[in-house]
mmCIF file of C-alpha atoms and ligand atoms in Angstrom:
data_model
loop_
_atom_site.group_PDB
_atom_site.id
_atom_site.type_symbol
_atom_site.label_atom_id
_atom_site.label_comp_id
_atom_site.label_asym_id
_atom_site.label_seq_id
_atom_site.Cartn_x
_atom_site.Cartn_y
_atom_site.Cartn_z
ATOM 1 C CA UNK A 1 130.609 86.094 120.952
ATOM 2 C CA UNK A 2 131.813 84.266 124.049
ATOM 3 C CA UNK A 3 135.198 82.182 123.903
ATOM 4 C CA UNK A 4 134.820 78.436 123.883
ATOM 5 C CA UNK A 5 137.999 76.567 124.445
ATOM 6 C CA UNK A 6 138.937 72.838 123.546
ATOM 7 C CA UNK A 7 139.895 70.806 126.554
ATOM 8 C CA UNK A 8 140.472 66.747 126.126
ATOM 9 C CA UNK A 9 137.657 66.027 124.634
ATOM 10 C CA UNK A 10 135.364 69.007 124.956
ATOM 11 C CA UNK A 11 134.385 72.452 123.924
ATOM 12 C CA UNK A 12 134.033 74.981 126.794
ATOM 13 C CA UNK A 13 133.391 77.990 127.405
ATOM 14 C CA UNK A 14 136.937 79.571 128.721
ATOM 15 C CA UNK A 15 135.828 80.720 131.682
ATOM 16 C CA UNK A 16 135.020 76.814 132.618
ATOM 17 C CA UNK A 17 138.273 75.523 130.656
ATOM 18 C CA UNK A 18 140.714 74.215 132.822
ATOM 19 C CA UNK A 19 143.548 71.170 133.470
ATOM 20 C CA UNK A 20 144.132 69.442 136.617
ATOM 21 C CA UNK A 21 146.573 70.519 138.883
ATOM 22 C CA UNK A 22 148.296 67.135 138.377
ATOM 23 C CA UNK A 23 148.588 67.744 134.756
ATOM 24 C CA UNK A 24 152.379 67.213 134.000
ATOM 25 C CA UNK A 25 152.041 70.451 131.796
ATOM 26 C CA UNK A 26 151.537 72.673 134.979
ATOM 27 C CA UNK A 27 153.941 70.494 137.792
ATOM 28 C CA UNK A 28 157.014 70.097 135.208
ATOM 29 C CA UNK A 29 156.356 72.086 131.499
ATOM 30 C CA UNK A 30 155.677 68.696 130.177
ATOM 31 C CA UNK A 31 154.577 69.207 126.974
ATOM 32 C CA UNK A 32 154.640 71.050 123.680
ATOM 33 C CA UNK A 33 152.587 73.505 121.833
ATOM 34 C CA UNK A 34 152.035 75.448 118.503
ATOM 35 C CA UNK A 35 150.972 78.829 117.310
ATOM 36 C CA UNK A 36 149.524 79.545 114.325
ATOM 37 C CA UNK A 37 148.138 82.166 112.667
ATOM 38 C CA UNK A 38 144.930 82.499 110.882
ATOM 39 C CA UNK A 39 144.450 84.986 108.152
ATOM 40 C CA UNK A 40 140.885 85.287 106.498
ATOM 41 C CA UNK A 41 139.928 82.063 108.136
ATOM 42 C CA UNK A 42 142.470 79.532 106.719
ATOM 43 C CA UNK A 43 145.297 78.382 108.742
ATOM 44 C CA UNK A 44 148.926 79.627 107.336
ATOM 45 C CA UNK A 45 151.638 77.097 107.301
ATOM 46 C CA UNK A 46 149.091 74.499 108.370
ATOM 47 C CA UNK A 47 151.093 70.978 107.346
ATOM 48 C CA UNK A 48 154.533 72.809 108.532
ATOM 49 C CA UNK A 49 152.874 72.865 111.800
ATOM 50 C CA UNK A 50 151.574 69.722 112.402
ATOM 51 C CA UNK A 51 154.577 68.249 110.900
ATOM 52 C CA UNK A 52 156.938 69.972 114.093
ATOM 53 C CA UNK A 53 154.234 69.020 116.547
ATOM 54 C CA UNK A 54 154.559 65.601 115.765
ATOM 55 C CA UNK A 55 158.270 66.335 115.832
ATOM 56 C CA UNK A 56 158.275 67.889 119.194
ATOM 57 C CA UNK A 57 155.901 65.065 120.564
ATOM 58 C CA UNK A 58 158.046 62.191 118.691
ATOM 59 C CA UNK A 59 161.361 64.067 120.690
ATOM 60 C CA UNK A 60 159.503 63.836 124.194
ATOM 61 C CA UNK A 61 158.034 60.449 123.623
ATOM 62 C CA UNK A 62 154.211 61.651 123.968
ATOM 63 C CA UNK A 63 151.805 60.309 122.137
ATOM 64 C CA UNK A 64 149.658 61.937 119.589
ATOM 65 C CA UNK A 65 146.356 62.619 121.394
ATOM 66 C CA UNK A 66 144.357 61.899 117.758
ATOM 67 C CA UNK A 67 144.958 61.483 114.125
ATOM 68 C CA UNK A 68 146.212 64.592 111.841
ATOM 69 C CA UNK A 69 142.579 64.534 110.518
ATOM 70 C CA UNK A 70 140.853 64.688 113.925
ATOM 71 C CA UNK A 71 143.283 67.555 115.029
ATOM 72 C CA UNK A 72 142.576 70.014 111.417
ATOM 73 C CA UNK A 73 138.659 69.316 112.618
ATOM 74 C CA UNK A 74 139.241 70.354 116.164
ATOM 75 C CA UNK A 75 141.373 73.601 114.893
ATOM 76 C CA UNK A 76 138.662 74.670 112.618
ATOM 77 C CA UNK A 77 136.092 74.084 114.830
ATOM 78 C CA UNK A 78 137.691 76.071 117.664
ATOM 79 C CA UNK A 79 138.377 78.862 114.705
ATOM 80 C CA UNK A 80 134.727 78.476 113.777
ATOM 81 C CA UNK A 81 132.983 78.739 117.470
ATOM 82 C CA UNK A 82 134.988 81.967 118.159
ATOM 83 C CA UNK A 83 134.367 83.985 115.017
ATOM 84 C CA UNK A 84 138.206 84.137 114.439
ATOM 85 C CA UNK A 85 138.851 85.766 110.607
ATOM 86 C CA UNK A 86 142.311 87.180 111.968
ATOM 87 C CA UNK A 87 144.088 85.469 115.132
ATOM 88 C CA UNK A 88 146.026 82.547 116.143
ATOM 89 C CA UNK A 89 145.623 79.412 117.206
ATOM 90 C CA UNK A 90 147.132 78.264 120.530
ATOM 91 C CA UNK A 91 147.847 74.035 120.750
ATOM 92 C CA UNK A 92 149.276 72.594 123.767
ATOM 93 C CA UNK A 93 149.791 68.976 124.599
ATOM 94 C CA UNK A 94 151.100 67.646 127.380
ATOM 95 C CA UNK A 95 151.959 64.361 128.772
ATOM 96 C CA UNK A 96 148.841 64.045 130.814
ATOM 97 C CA UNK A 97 147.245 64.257 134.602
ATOM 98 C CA UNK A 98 149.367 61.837 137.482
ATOM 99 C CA UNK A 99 150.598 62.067 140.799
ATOM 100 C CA UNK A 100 153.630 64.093 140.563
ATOM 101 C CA UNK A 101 156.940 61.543 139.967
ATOM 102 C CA UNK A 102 159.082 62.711 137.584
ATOM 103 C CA UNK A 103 159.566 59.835 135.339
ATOM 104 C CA UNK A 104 157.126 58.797 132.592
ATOM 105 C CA UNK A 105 153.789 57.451 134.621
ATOM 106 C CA UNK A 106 152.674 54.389 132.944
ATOM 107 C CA UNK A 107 148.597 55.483 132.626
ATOM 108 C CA UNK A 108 148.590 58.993 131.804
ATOM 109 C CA UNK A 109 147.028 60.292 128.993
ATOM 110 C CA UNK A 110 148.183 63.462 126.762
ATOM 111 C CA UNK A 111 145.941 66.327 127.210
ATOM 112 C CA UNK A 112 145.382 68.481 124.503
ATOM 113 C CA UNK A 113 144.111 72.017 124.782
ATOM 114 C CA UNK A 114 143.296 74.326 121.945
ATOM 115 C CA UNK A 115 142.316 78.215 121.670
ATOM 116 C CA UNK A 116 141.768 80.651 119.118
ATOM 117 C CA UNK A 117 141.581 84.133 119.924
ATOM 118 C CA UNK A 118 141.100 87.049 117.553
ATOM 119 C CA UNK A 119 144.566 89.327 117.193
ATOM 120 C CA UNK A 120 144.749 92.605 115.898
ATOM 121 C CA UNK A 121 147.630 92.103 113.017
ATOM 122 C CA UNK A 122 150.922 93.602 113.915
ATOM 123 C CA UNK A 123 150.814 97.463 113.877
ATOM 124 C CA UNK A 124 151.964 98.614 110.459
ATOM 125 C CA UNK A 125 154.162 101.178 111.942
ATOM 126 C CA UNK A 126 157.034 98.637 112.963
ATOM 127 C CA UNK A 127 156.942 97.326 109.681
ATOM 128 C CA UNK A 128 157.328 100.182 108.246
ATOM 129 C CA UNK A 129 160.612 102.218 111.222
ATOM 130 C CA UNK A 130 161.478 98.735 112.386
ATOM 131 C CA UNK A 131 162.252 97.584 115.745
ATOM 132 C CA UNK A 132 164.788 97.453 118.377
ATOM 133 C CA UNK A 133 166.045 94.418 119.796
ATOM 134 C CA UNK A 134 168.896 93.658 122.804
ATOM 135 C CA UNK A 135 171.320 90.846 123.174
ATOM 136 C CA UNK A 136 171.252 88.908 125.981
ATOM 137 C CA UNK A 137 173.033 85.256 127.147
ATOM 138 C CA UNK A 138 170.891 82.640 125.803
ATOM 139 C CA UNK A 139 170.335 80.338 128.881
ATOM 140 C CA UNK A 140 168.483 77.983 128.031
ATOM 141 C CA UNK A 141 168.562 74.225 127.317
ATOM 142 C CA UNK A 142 170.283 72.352 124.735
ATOM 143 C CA UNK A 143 167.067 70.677 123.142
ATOM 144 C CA UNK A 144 165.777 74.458 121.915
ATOM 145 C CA UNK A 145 164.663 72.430 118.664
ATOM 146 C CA UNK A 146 161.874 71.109 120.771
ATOM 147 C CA UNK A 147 158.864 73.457 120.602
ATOM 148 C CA UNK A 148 158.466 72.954 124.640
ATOM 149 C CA UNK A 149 155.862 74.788 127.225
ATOM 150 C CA UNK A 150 159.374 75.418 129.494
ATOM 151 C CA UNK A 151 159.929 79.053 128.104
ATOM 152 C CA UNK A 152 160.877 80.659 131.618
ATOM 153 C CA UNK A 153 164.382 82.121 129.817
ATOM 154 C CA UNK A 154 162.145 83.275 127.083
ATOM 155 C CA UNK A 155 159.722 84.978 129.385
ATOM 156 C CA UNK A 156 162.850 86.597 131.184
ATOM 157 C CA UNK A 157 164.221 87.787 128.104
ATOM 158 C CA UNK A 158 161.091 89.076 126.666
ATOM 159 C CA UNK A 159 160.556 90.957 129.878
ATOM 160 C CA UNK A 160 164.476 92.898 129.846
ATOM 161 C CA UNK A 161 163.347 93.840 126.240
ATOM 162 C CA UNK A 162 159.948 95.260 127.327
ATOM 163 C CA UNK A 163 161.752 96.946 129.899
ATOM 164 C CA UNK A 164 164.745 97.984 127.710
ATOM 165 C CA UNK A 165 161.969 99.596 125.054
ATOM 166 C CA UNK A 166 163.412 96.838 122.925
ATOM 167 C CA UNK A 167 161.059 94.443 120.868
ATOM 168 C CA UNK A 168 162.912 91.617 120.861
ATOM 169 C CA UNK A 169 165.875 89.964 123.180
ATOM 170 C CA UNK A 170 168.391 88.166 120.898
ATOM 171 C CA UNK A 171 169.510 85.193 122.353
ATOM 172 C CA UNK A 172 173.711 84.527 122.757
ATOM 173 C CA UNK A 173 175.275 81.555 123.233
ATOM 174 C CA UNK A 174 179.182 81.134 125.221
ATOM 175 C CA UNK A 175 180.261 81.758 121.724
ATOM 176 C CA UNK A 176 179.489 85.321 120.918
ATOM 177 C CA UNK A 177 177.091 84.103 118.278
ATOM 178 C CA UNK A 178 173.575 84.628 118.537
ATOM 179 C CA UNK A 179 171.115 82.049 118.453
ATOM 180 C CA UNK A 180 167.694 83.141 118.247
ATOM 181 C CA UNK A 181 164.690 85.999 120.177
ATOM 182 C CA UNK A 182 162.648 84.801 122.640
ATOM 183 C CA UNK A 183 160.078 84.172 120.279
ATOM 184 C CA UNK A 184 161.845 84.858 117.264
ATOM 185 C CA UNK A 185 163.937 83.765 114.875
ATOM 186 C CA UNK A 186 167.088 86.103 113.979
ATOM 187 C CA UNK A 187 168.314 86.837 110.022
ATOM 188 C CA UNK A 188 171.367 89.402 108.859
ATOM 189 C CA UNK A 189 172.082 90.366 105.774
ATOM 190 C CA UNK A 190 175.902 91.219 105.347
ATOM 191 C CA UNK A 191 178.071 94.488 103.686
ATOM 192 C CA UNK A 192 178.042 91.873 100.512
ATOM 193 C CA UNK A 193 173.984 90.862 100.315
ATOM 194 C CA UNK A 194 173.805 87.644 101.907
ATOM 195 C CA UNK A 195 171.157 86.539 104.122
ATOM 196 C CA UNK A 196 172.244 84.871 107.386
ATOM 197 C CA UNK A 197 170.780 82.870 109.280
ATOM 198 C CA UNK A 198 171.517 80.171 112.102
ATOM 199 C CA UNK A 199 171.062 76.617 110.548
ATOM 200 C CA UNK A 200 167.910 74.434 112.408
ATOM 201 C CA UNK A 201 170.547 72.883 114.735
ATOM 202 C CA UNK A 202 169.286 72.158 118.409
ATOM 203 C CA UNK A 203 170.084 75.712 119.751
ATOM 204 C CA UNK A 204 167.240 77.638 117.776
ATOM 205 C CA UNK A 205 163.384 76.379 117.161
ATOM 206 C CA UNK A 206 162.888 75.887 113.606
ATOM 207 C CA UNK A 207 160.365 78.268 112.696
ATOM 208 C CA UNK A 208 157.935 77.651 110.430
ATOM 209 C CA UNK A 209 157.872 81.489 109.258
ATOM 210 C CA UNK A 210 162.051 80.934 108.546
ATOM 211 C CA UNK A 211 160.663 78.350 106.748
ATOM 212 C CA UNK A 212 158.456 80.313 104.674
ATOM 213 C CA UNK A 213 161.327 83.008 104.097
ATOM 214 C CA UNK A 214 163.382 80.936 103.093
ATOM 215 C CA UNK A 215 161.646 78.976 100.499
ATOM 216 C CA UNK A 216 161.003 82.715 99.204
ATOM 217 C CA UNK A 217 164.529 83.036 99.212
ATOM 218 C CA UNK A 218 165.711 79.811 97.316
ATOM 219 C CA UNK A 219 162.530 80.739 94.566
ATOM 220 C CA UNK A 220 163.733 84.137 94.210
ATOM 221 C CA UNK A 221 167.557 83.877 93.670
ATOM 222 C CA UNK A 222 168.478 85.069 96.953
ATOM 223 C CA UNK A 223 171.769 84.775 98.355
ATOM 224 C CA UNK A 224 171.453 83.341 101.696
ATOM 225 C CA UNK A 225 174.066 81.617 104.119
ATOM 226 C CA UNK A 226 172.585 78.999 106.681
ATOM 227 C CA UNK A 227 175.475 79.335 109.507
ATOM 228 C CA UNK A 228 175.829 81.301 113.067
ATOM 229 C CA UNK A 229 176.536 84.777 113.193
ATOM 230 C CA UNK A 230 177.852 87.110 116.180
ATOM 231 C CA UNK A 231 176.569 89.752 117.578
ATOM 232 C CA UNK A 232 179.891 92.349 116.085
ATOM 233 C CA UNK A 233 178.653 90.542 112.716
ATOM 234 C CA UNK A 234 175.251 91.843 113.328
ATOM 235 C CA UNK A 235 175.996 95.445 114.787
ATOM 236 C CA UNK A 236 177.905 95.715 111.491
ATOM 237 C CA UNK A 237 175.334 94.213 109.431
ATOM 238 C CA UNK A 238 174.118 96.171 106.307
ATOM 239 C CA UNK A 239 170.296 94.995 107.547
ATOM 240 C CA UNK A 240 169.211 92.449 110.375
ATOM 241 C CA UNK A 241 165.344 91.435 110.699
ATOM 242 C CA UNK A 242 163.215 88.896 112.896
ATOM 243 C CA UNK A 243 160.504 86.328 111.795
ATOM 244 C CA UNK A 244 157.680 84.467 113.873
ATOM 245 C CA UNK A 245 154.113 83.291 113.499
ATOM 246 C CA UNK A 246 152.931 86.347 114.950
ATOM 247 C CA UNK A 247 155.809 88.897 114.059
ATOM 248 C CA UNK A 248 155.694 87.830 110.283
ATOM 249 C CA UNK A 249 159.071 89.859 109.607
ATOM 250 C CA UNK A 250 159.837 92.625 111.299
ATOM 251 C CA UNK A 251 163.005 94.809 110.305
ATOM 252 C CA UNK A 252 165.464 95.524 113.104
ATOM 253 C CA UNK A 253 167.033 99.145 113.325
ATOM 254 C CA UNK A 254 168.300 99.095 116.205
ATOM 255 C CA UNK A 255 170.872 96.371 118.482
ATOM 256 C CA UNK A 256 171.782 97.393 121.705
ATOM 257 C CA UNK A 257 171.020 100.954 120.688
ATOM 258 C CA UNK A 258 172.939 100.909 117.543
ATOM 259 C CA UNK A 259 171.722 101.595 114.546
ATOM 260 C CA UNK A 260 172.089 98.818 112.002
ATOM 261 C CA UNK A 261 173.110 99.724 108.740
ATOM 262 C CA UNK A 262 171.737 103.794 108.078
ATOM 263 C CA UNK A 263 169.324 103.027 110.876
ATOM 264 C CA UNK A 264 166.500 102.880 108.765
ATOM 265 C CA UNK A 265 164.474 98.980 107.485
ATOM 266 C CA UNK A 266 166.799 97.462 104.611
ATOM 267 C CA UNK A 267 165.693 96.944 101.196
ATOM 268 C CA UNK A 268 166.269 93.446 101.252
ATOM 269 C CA UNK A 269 164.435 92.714 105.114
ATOM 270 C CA UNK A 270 161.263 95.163 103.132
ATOM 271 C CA UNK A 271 160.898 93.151 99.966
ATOM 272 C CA UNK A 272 161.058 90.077 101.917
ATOM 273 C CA UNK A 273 158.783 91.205 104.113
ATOM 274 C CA UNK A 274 156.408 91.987 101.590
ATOM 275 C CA UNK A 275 156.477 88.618 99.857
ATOM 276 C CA UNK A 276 156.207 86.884 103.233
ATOM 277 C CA UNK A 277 152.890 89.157 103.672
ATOM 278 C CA UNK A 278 151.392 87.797 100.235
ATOM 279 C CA UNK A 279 152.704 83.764 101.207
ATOM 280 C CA UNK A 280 150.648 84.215 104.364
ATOM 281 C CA UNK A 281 147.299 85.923 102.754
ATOM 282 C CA UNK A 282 147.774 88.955 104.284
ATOM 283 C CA UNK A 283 148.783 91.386 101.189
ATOM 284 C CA UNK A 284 147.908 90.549 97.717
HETATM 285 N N1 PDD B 301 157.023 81.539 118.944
HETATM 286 N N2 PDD B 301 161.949 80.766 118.150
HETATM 287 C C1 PDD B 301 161.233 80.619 119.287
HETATM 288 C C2 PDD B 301 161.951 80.377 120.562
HETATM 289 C C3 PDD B 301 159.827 80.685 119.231
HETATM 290 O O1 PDD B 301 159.105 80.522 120.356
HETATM 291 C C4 PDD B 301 159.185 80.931 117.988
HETATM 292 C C5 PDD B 301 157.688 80.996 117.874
HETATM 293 C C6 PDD B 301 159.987 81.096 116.854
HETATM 294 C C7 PDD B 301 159.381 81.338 115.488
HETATM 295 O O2 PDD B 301 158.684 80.190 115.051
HETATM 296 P P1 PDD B 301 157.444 80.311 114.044
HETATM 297 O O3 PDD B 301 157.939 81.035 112.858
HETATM 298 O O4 PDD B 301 157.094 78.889 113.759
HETATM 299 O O5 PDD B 301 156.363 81.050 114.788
HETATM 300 C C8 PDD B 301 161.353 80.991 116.959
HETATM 301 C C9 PDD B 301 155.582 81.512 119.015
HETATM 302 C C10 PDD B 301 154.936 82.405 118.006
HETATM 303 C C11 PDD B 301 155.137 81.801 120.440
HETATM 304 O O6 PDD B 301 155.788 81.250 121.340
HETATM 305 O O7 PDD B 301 154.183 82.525 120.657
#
């Protein structure tokens, strides 16, 4: 089955999809975007999703290219016309196609893009050893909340973790305390069972799967703790672990080549796991 792409207005096929060269996206990351996942067809964390978008668009002062209604049709259909059972969903919006100034231009239009793309699910084997992340200094923007196309620090970071053989780069800010991966968001749990993670303040993207986990959490009694933590808090942590559209939880074993806890996926980051898995249809 060939790919067929949304692009303002139209289905194409994606070797024919493309944006201008004007298009705000491409001369100044001027827009926003979503990933989602889809798992047997539906859409996880659909309304969670739309709901940021509209946040991130609302932040940037872009307007919504069409109603929620018009955008669930255009996701579905773009799901539909490439066979996708199990893959994501890429949205981007930007603020539009004008001759490059870098203030708002008064006649542009947003330009919304959408793909779907089949994705084999995240091998079983790092949910099952866990990963290895690095810490790196988080230098990025102050306005991190905003789910923004500008993700050159990401890409960087990503990259030194590729090349360290790490998964993941966690993000540090000037205070020693870490605020999120590149693509990521980072949990602990301490020597005493809490589960830590970094409030939804501007220095970390909300995530929608921290989201999820979290709602797990408050249904299932856990003991969790929305504040910072440092990186000595995490390298000391009983169990640390990672969560993202496309991640679903990962357990960390490793920071900076040291093992967390006995080295090995806590119990905790595994049960969650496991409950995240059934919240998103992928385990019964
Ligand atoms: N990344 N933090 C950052 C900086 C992210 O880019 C992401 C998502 C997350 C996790 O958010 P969510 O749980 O809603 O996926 C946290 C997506 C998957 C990406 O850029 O591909």
């Amino acid at each position: 089955m060939s790919r067929i792409a949304y692009v303002a207005g139209q289905y194409l096929p994606h070797r024919q999809a493309a944006v201008h060269i004007e298009d705000r996206g491409y001369q100044f990351a001027d827009g926003v975007y979503e990933v989602l996942a889809v798992v047997g067809g539906h859409l996880v964390d659909e309304e969670l999703h739309l709901t940021r978008l509209h946040r991130s668009l609302g932040e940037l002062r872009i307007p919504a290219p069409m109603s929620n209604s018009a955008l669930k049709v255009v996701m579905r259909e773009v799901v539909r016309r490439n066979g996708v059972d199990r893959g994501i969903i890429y949205l981007q919006i930007t603020r539009g196609q004008a001759p490059r100034e870098h203030a708002f231009p008064k006649a542009a239009k947003p330009v919304f893009v959408a793909t779907s793309r089949r994705t084999k699910p995240p091998d079983p084997k790092l949910g099952r050893d866990g990963i290895a992340v690095i810490t790196i200094p988080d230098i990025r923007w102050q306005r991190c909340d905003i789910k923004s196309v500008s993700l050159l620090p990401n890409v960087l970071g990503k990259q030194a973790a590729r090349e360290a053989g790490a998964y993941e780069a966690w993000q540090v800010d000037r205070n020693e305390q870490v605020t999120e991966g590149t693509s990521t968001n980072a949990w602990i749990v301490t020597a005493d069972g809490a589960v830590v993670t970094r409030a939804a303040d501007s220095a970390i993207l909300s995530g929608v799967t921290r989201l999820a986990v979290l709602d797990i959490m408050r249904r299932e009694g856990y003991r969790l703790d929305e504040r910072p933590f440092t990186v000595a808090e995490a390298k000391a942590a009983r169990e640390a672990f990672l969560t993202s559209t496309t991640a679903d939880l990962l357990p960390i074993v490793r920071i900076d080549g040291e093992p967390v806890g006995d080295g090995k996926p806590g119990q905790l980051s595994v049960k969650l796991r496991e409950a995240y898995l059934v919240h998103a249809g992928v385990a019964a």
